[in-house]
Short mmCIF file of C-alpha atoms and ligand atoms in Angstrom, two decimals:
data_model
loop_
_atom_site.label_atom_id
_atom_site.label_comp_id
_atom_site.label_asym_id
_atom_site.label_seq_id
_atom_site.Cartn_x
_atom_site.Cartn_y
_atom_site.Cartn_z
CA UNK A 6 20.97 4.43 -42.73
CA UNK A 7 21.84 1.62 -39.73
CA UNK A 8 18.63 -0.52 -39.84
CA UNK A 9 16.46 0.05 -36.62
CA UNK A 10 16.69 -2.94 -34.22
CA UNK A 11 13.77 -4.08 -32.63
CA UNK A 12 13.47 -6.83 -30.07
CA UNK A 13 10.65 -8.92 -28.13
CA UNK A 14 10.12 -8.27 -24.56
CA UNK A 15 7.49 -10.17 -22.51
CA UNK A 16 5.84 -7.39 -20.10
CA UNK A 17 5.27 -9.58 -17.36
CA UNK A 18 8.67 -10.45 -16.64
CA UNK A 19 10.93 -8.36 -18.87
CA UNK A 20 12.74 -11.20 -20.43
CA UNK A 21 13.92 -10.70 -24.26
CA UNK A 22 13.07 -12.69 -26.83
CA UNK A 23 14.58 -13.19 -30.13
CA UNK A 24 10.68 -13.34 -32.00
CA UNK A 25 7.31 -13.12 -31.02
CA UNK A 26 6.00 -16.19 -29.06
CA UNK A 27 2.58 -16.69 -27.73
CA UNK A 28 3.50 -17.85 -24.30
CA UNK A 29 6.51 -16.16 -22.26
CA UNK A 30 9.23 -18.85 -21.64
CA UNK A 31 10.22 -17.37 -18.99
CA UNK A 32 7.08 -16.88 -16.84
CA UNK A 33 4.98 -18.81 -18.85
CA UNK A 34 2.55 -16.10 -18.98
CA UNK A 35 0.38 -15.94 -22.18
CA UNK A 36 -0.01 -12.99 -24.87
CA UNK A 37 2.30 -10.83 -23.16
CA UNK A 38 5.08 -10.70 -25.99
CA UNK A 39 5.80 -6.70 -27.20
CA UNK A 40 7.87 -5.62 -29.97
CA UNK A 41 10.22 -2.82 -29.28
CA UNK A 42 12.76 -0.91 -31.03
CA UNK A 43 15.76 -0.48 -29.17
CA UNK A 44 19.76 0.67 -29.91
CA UNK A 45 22.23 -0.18 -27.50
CA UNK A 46 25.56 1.13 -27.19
CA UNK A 47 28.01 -0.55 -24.96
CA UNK A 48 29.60 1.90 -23.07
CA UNK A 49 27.24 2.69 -20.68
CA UNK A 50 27.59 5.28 -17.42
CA UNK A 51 25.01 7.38 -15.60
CA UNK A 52 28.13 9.80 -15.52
CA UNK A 53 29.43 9.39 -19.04
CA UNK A 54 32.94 10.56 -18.09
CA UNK A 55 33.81 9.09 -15.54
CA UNK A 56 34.49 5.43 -16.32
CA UNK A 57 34.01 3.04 -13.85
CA UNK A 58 37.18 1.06 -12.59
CA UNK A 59 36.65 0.27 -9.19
CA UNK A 60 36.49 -3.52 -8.49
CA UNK A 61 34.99 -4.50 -5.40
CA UNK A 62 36.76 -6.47 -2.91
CA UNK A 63 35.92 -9.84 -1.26
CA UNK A 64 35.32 -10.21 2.45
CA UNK A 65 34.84 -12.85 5.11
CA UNK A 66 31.40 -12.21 6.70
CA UNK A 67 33.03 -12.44 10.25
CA UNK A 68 34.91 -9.18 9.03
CA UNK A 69 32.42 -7.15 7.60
CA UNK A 70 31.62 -4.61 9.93
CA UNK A 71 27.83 -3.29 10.02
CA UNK A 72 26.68 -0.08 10.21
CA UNK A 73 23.29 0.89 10.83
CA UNK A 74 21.54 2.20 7.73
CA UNK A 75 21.12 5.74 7.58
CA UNK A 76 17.92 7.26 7.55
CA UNK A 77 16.44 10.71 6.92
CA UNK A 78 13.18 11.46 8.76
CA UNK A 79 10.70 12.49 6.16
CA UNK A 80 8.96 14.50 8.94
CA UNK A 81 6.08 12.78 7.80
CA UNK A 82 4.74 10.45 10.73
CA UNK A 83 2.54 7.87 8.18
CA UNK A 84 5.25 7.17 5.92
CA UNK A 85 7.94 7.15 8.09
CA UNK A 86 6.35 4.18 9.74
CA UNK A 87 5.72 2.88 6.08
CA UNK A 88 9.38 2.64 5.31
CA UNK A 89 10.04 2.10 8.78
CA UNK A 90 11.31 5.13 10.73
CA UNK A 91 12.46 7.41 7.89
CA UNK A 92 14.12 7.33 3.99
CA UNK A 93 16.83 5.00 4.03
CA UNK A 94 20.05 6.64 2.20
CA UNK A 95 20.97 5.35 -1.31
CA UNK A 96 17.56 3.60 -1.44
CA UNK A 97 15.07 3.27 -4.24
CA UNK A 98 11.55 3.94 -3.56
CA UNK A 99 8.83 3.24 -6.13
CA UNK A 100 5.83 4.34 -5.08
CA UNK A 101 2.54 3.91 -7.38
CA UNK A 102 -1.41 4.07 -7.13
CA UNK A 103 -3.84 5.24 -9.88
CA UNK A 104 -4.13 8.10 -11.42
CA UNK A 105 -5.44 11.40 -9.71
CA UNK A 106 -4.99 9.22 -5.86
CA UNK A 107 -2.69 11.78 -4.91
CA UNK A 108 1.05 10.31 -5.68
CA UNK A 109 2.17 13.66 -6.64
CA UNK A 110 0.78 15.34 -3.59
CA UNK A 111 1.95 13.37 -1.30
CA UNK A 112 5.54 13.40 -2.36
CA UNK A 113 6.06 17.31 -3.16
CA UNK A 114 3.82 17.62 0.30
CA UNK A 115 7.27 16.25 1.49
CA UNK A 116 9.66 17.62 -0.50
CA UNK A 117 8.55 20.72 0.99
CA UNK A 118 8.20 19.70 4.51
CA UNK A 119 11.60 18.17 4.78
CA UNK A 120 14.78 19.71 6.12
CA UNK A 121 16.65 18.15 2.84
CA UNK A 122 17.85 19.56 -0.66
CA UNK A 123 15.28 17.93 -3.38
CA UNK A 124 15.34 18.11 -6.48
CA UNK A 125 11.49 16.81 -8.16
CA UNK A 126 11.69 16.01 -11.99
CA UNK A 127 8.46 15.91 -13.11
CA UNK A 128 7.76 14.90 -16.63
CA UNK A 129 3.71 15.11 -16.43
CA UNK A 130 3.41 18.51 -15.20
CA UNK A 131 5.34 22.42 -15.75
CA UNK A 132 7.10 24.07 -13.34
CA UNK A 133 3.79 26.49 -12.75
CA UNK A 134 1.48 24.08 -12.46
CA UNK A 135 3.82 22.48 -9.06
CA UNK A 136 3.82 26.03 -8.35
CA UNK A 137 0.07 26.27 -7.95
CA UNK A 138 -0.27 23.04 -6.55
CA UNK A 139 2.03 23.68 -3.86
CA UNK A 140 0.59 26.65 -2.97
CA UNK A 141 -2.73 24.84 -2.26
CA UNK A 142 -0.51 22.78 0.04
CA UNK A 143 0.55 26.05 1.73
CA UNK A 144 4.12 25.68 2.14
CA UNK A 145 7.60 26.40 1.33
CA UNK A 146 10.65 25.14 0.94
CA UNK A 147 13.97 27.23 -0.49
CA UNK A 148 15.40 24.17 -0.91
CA UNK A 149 13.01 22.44 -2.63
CA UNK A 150 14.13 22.70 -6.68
CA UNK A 151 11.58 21.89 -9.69
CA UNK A 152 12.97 20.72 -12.82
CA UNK A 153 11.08 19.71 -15.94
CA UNK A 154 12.58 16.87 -17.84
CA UNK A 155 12.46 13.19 -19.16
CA UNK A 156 15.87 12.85 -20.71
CA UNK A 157 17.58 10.73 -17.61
CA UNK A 158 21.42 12.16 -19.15
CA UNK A 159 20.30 15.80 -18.97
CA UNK A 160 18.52 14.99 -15.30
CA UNK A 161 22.19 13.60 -13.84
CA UNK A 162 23.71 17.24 -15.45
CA UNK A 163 21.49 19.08 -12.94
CA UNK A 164 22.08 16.29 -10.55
CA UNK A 165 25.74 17.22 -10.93
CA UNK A 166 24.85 20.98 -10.56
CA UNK A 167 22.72 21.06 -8.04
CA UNK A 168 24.12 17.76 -5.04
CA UNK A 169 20.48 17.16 -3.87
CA UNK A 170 20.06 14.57 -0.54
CA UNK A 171 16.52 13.38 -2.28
CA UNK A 172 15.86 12.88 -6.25
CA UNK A 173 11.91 12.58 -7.03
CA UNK A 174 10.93 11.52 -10.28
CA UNK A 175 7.37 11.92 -10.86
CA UNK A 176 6.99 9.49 -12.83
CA UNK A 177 9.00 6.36 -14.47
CA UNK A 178 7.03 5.93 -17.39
CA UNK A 179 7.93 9.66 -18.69
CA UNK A 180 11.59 9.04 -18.48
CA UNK A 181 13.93 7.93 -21.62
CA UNK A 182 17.74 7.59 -22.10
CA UNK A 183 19.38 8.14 -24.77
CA UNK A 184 20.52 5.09 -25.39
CA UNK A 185 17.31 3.44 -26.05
CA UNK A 186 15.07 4.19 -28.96
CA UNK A 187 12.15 2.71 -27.86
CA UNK A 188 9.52 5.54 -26.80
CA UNK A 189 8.98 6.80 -23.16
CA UNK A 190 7.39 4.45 -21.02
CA UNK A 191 8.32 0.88 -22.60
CA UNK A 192 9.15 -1.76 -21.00
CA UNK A 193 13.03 -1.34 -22.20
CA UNK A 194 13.11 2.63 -21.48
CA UNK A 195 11.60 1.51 -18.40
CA UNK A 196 13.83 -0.66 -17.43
CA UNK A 197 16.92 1.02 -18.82
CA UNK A 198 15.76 4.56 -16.99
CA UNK A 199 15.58 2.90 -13.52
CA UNK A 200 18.75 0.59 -14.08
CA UNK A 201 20.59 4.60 -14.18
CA UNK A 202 19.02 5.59 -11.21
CA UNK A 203 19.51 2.89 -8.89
CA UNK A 204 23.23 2.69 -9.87
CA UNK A 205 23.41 6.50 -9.24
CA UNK A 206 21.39 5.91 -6.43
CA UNK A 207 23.99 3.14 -4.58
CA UNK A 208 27.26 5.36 -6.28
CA UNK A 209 26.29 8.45 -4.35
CA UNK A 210 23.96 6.82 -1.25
CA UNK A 211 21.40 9.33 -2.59
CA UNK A 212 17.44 8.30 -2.18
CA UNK A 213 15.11 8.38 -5.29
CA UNK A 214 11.80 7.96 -4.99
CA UNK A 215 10.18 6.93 -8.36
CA UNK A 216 6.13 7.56 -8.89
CA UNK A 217 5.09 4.90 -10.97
CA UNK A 218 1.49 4.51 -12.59
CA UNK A 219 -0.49 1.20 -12.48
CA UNK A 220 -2.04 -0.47 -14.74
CA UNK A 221 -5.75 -1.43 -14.91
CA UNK A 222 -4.87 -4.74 -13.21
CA UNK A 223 -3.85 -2.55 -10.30
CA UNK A 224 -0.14 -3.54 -10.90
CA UNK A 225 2.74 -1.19 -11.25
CA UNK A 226 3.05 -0.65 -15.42
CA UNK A 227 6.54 -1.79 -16.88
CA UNK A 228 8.30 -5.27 -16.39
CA UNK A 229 7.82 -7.04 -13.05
CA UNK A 230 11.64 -6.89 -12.70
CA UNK A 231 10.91 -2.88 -11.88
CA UNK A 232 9.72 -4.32 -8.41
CA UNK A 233 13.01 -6.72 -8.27
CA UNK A 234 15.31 -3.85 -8.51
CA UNK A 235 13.94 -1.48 -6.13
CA UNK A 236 14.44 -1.21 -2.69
CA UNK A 237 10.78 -0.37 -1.63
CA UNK A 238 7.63 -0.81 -3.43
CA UNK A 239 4.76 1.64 -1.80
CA UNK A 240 0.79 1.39 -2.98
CA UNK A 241 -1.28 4.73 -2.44
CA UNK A 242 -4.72 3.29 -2.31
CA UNK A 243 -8.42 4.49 -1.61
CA UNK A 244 -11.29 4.60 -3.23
CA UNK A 245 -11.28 8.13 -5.16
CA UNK A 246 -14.59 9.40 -4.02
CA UNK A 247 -13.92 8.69 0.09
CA UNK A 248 -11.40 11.04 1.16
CA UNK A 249 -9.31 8.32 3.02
CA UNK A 250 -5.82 7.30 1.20
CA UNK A 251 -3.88 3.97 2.10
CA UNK A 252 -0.07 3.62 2.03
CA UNK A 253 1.12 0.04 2.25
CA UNK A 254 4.42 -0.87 1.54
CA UNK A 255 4.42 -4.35 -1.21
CA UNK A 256 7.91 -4.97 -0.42
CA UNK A 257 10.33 -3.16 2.13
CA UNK A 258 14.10 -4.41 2.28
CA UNK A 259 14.68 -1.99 5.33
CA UNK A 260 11.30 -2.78 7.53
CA UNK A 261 8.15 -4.48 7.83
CA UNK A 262 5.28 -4.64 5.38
CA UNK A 263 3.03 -5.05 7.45
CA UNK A 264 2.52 -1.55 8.37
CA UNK A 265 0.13 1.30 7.03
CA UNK A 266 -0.13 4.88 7.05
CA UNK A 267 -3.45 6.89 6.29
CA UNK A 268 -4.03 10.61 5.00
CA UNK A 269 -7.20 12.46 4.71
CA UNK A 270 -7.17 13.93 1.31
CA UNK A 271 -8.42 17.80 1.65
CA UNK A 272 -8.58 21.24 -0.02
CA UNK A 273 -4.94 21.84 1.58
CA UNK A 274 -3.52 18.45 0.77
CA UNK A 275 -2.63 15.13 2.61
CA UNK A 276 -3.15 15.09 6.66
CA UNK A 277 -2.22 12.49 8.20
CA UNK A 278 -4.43 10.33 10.48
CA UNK A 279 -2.69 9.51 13.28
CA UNK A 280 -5.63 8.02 15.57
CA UNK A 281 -7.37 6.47 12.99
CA UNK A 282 -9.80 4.61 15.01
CA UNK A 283 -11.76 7.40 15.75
CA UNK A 284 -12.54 8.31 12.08
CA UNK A 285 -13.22 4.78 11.17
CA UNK A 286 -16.42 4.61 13.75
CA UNK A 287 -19.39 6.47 12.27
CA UNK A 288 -21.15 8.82 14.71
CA UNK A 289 -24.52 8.34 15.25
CA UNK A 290 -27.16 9.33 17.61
CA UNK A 291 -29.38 5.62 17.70
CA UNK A 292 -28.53 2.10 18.07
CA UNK A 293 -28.57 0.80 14.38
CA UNK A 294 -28.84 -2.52 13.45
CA UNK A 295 -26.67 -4.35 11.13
CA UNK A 296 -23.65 -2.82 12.50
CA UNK A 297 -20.64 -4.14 14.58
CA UNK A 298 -17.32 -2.85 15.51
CA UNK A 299 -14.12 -4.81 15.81
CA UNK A 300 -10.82 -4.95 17.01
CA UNK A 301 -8.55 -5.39 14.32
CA UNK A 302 -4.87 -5.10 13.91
CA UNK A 303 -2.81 -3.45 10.58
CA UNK A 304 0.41 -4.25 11.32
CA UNK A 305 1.58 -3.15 14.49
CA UNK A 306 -1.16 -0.69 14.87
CA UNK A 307 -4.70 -1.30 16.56
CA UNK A 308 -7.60 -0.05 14.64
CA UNK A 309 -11.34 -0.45 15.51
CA UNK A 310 -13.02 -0.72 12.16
CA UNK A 311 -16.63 -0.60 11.92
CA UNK A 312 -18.25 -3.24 9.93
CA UNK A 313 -21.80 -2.58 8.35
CA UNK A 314 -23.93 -5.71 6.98
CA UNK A 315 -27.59 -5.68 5.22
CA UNK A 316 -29.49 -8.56 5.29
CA UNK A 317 -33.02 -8.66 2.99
CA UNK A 318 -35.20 -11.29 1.28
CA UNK A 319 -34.11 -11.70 -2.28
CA UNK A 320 -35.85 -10.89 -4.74
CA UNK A 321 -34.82 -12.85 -7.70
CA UNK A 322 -34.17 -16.73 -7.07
CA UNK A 323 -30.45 -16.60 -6.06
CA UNK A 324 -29.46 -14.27 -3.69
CA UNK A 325 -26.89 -11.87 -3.98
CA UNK A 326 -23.72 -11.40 -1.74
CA UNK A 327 -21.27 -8.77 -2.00
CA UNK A 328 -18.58 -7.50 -0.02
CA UNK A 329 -16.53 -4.12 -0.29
CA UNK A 330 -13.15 -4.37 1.68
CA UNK A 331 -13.80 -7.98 2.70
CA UNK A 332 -13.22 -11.52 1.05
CA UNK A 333 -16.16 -12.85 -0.15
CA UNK A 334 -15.26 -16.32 0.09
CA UNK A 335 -14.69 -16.07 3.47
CA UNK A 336 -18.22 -13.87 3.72
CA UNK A 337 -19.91 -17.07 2.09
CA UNK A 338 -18.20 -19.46 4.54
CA UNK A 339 -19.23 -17.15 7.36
CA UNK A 340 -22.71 -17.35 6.40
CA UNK A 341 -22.64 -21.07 5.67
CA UNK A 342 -21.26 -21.58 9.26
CA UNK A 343 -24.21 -19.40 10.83
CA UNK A 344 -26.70 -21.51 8.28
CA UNK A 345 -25.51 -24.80 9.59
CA UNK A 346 -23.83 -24.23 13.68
CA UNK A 347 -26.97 -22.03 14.58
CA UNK A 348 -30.02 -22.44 13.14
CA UNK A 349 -30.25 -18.87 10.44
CA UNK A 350 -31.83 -19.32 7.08
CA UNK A 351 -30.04 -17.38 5.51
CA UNK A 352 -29.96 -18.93 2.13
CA UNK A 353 -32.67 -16.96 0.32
CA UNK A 354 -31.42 -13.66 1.78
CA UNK A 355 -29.48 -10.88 -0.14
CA UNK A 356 -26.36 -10.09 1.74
CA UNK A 357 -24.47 -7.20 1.98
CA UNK A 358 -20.87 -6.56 3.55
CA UNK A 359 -19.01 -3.23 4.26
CA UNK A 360 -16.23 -2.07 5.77
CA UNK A 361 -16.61 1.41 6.71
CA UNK A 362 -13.93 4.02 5.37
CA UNK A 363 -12.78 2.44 2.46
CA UNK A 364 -10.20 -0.44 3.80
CA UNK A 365 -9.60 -3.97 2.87
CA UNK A 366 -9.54 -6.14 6.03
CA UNK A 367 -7.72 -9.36 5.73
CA UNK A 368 -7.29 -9.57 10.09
CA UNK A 369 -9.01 -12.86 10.66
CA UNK A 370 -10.07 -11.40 14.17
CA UNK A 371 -13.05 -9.21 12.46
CA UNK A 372 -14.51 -12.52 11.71
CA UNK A 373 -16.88 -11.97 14.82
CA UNK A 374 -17.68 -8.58 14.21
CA UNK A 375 -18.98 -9.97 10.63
CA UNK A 376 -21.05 -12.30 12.44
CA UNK A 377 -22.50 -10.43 14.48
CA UNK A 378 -23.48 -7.43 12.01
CA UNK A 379 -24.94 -9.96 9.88
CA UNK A 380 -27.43 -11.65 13.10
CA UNK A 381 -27.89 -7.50 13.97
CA UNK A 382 -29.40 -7.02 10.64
CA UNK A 383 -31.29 -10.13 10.20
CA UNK A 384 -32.95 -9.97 13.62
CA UNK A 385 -33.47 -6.22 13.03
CA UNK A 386 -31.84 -5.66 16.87
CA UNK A 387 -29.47 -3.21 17.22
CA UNK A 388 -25.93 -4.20 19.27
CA UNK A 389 -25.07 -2.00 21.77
CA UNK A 390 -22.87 0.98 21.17
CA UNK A 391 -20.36 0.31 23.68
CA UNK A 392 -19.47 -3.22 22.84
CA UNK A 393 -16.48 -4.44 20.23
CA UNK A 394 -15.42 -7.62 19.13
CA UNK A 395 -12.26 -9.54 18.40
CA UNK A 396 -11.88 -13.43 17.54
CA UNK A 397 -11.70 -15.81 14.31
CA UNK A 398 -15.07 -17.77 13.65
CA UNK A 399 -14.22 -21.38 12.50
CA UNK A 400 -15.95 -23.76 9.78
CA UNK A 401 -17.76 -25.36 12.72
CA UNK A 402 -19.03 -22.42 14.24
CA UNK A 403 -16.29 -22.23 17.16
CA UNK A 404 -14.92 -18.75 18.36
CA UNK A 405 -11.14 -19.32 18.21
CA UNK A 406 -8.05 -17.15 19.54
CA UNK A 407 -6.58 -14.34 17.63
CA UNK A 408 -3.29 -12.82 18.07
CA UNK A 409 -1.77 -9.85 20.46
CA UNK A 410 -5.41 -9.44 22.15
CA UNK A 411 -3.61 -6.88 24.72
CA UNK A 412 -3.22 -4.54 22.16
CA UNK A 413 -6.65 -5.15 21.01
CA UNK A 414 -8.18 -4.97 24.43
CA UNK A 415 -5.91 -1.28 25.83
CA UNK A 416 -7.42 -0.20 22.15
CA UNK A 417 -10.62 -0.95 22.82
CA UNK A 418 -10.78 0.75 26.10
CA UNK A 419 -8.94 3.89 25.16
CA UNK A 420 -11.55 4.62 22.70
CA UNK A 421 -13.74 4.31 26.03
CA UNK A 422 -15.77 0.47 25.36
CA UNK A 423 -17.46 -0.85 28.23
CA UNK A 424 -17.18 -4.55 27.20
CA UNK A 425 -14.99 -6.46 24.60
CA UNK A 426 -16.35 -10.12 23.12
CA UNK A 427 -13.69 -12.21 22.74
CA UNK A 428 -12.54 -16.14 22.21
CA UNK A 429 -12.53 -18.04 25.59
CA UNK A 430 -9.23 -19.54 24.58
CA UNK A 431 -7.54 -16.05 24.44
CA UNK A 432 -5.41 -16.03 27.24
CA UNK A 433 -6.22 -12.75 29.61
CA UNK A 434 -4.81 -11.43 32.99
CA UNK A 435 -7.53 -11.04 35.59
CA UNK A 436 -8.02 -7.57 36.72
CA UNK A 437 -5.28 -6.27 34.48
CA UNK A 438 -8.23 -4.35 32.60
CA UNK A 439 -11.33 -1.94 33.38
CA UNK A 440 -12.79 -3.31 30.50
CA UNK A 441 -15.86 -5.91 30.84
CA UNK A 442 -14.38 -9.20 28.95
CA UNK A 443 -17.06 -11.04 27.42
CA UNK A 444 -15.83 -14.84 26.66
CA UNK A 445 -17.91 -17.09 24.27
CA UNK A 446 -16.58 -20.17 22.46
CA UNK A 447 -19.21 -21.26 20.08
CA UNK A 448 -21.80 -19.26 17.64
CA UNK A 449 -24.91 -20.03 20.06
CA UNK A 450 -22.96 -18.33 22.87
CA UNK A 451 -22.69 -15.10 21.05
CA UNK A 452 -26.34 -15.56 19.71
CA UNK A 453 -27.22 -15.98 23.68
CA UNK A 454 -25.21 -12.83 24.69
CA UNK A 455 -26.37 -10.42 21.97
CA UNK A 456 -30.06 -11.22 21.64
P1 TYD B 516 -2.38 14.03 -7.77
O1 TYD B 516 -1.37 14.16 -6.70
O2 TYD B 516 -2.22 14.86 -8.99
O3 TYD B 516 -2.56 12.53 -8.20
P2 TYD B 516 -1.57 11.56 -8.98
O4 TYD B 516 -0.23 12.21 -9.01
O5 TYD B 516 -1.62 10.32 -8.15
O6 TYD B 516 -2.16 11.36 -10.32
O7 TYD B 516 -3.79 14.28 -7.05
C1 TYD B 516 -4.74 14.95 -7.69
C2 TYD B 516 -6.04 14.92 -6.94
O8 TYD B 516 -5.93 15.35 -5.62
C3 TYD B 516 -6.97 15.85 -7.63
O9 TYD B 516 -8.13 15.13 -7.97
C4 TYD B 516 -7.25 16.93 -6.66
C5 TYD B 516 -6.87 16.38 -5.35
N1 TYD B 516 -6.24 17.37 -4.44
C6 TYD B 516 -6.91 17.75 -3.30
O10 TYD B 516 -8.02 17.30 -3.03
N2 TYD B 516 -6.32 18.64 -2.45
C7 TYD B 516 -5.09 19.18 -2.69
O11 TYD B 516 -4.58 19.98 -1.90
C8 TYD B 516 -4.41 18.77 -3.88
C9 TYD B 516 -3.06 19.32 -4.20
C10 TYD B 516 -5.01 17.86 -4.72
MG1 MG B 517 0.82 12.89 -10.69
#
């Protein structure tokens, strides 16, 4: 019997090693050293019988002629924008998020909805239970085929039978080639089982989109190199008990990362939020303190976001602070600013930070918004209803600029805001806007205007 081979992969990185080592020498990363068994073979194909003789040529890059990528609209508004206008052809799209988020949902939600042959290999779940999920989704597709598999060589045999425009795989870590012994969902099937699918991927200009589970550090499971090789890497975030879900693209090669898409999770699957602004502001019948609203941007796309903020006299000796969808560093410079630049003891007061619906802010311009929720629920005053804010607060208490204020501003008043606090050293039109523009430039201003 041929003795079983086994090799030492670092799952960080994916680099092999020869033996176990403590620290990867590759990416210096400790403990991360796995044994696996593996068996390679040399001649390697995702179509076994067709062996591979092209050569490619060389070309100046004054003669290369471009053609604009070609894209299939998902039909899906959110993650078109995600991937930027539509499913590029021959492109790999990983796409993970934590179990039960809704990964599978959202991708037979569009393999139904799409005017495309796909073919979805699931290796989690039978072909019934798709077929009771996607009648809780409440539509069809004829050309939507469901095949049950893990063994990548028998997948590209259906591949072969069937020509779909869009491969699923739902998900990576259930996949295993034959040419690998290691079991399903190692770092060396893992990166074997992709390796097949991207070349058939760029040999036939077919789009896969992988599903790929994370692991508790909230990174995609399998080698880091998994991210190198794909085209697109797609998070599906949200905290599991709101019923708000995040798309954000990690890395795009065709588009911006910078944009977001977000879906309502409900009884009949994934809507899509397309005025999200108005689902992010609590209704409520009273002026109630401690809260703020703020113009922020997420990528290209205004969003008001409320912000929420408890302030109360500790009662142990050192006060807490937390913050949910907001750094807390920056919360604890925030607070040391207000301590120092205007006069707030804040120091033996529990804080508390949240950003309505679930989201993580990282838009320096909801700085002021923070502020001012904080002041709100300190001086137990309420802020007005129908004022929002936008501007960066600075270490020494200065209001500073932020970035494409129009957009912030036409936002604002869409959503029907009679007055919009802003830096002084924003640059504005007069009488471009119907909109009351409050200007301050320092932390006492604001305190001034608000109370
Ligand atoms: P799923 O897509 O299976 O998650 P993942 O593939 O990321 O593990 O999502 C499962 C969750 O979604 C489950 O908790 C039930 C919920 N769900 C709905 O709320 N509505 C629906 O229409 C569907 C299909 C699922
Ligand atoms: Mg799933």
């Amino acid at each position: 019997m041929a003795k079983t081979k086994t090799t030492f992969f670092c799952q960080n990185c994916g680099t092999q090693h020869p033996k176990w080592i403590g620290k990867c020498s590759a990416c210096n990363e400790w403990n991360t050293i796995v044994e696996e068994v593996i068996q390679k073979e040399e001649k390697r194909n995702w179509k076994q019988t067709t062996v591979n003789k092209k050569v490619n040529k060389v070309q100046k890059i004054n003669e290369i002629t471009t053609t604009q990528e070609e894209r299939i609209d998902t039909l899906n508004t959110e993650l078109n924008r995600v991937l930027g206008s539509g499913l590029v052809k021959g492109s790999i799209v990983l796409l993970g998020g934590e179990p039960g988020i809704g990964k599978s949902t959202l991708v037979l939600q569009i393999a139904l909805n799409v005017n495309q042959k796909v073919l979805y290999v699931s290796g989690e779940e039978s072909q019934s239970q798709i077929k009771i999920r996607a009648e809780r989704l409440k539509s069809t597709n004829d050309n939507c085929l469901i095949l049950t598999e893990t063994k990548t060589q028998n997948i590209f045999k259906i591949i072969g039978e069937t020509n779909p425009d869009i491969v699923v795989i739902d998900s990576v870590q259930t996949l295993h080639t034959d040419y690998i012994e290691a079991s399903p969902g190692s770092i060396s099937q893992i990166r074997e089982t992709s390796a097949e699918l991207i070349k058939f991927s760029k040999e036939t200009d077919t789009p896969v989109i992988l599903i790929g589970h994370i692991t508790k550090e909230g990174s995609i499971a399998g080698p880091k190199i998994l991210e190198h090789m794909v085209d697109v890497v797609l998070q599906f975030e949200g905290d599991r008990n709101h019923t708000y879900r995040i798309l954000r693209a990690q890395k795009n090669r065709y588009g911006s990362t910078a944009e977001l898409g977000i879906y309502e999770m409900l009884g009949s699957g994934l809507r899509e939020v397309s005025n999200p602004s108005e689902v992010l502001i609590s209704e409520k019948d009273a002026d109630l303190t401690g809260t703020a609203i703020s113009a922020t941007l997420e990528g290209m796309r205004p969003l008001m976001i409320e912000v929420q903020a408890l302030v109360s006299t500790a009662v142990y000796g050192t006060p807490q602070r937390s913050a949910t969808g907001y750094n807390i560093k920056r919360l604890n410079m925030l607070l040391a600013v207000l301590e120092k630049r205007a006069g707030f003891r804040l120091g033996a007061k529990d804080v508390f930070l949240n950003i309505a619906g679930g989201l993580k802010v990282e838009d320096p311009a909801i700085d002021l918004a923070v502020v001012c929720s904080i002041l709100s629920s300190n001086e137990d005053e309420a802020i007005p209803q129908n004022i929002c804010f936008a501007a960066e607060v600075g270490l020494s208490g200065e209001i500073r600029a932020v970035t494409r204020i129009d957009q912030r501003i036409l936002e604002a008043e869409k959503l029907g805001f009679d007055k919009i606090m802003l830096s002084k050293f924003n640059k504005i039109p007069k009488n471009k806007y119907d909109i009351e523009i409050i200007k301050v430039s320092k932390i006492e201003d604001v305190v001034k205007v608000l109370f």
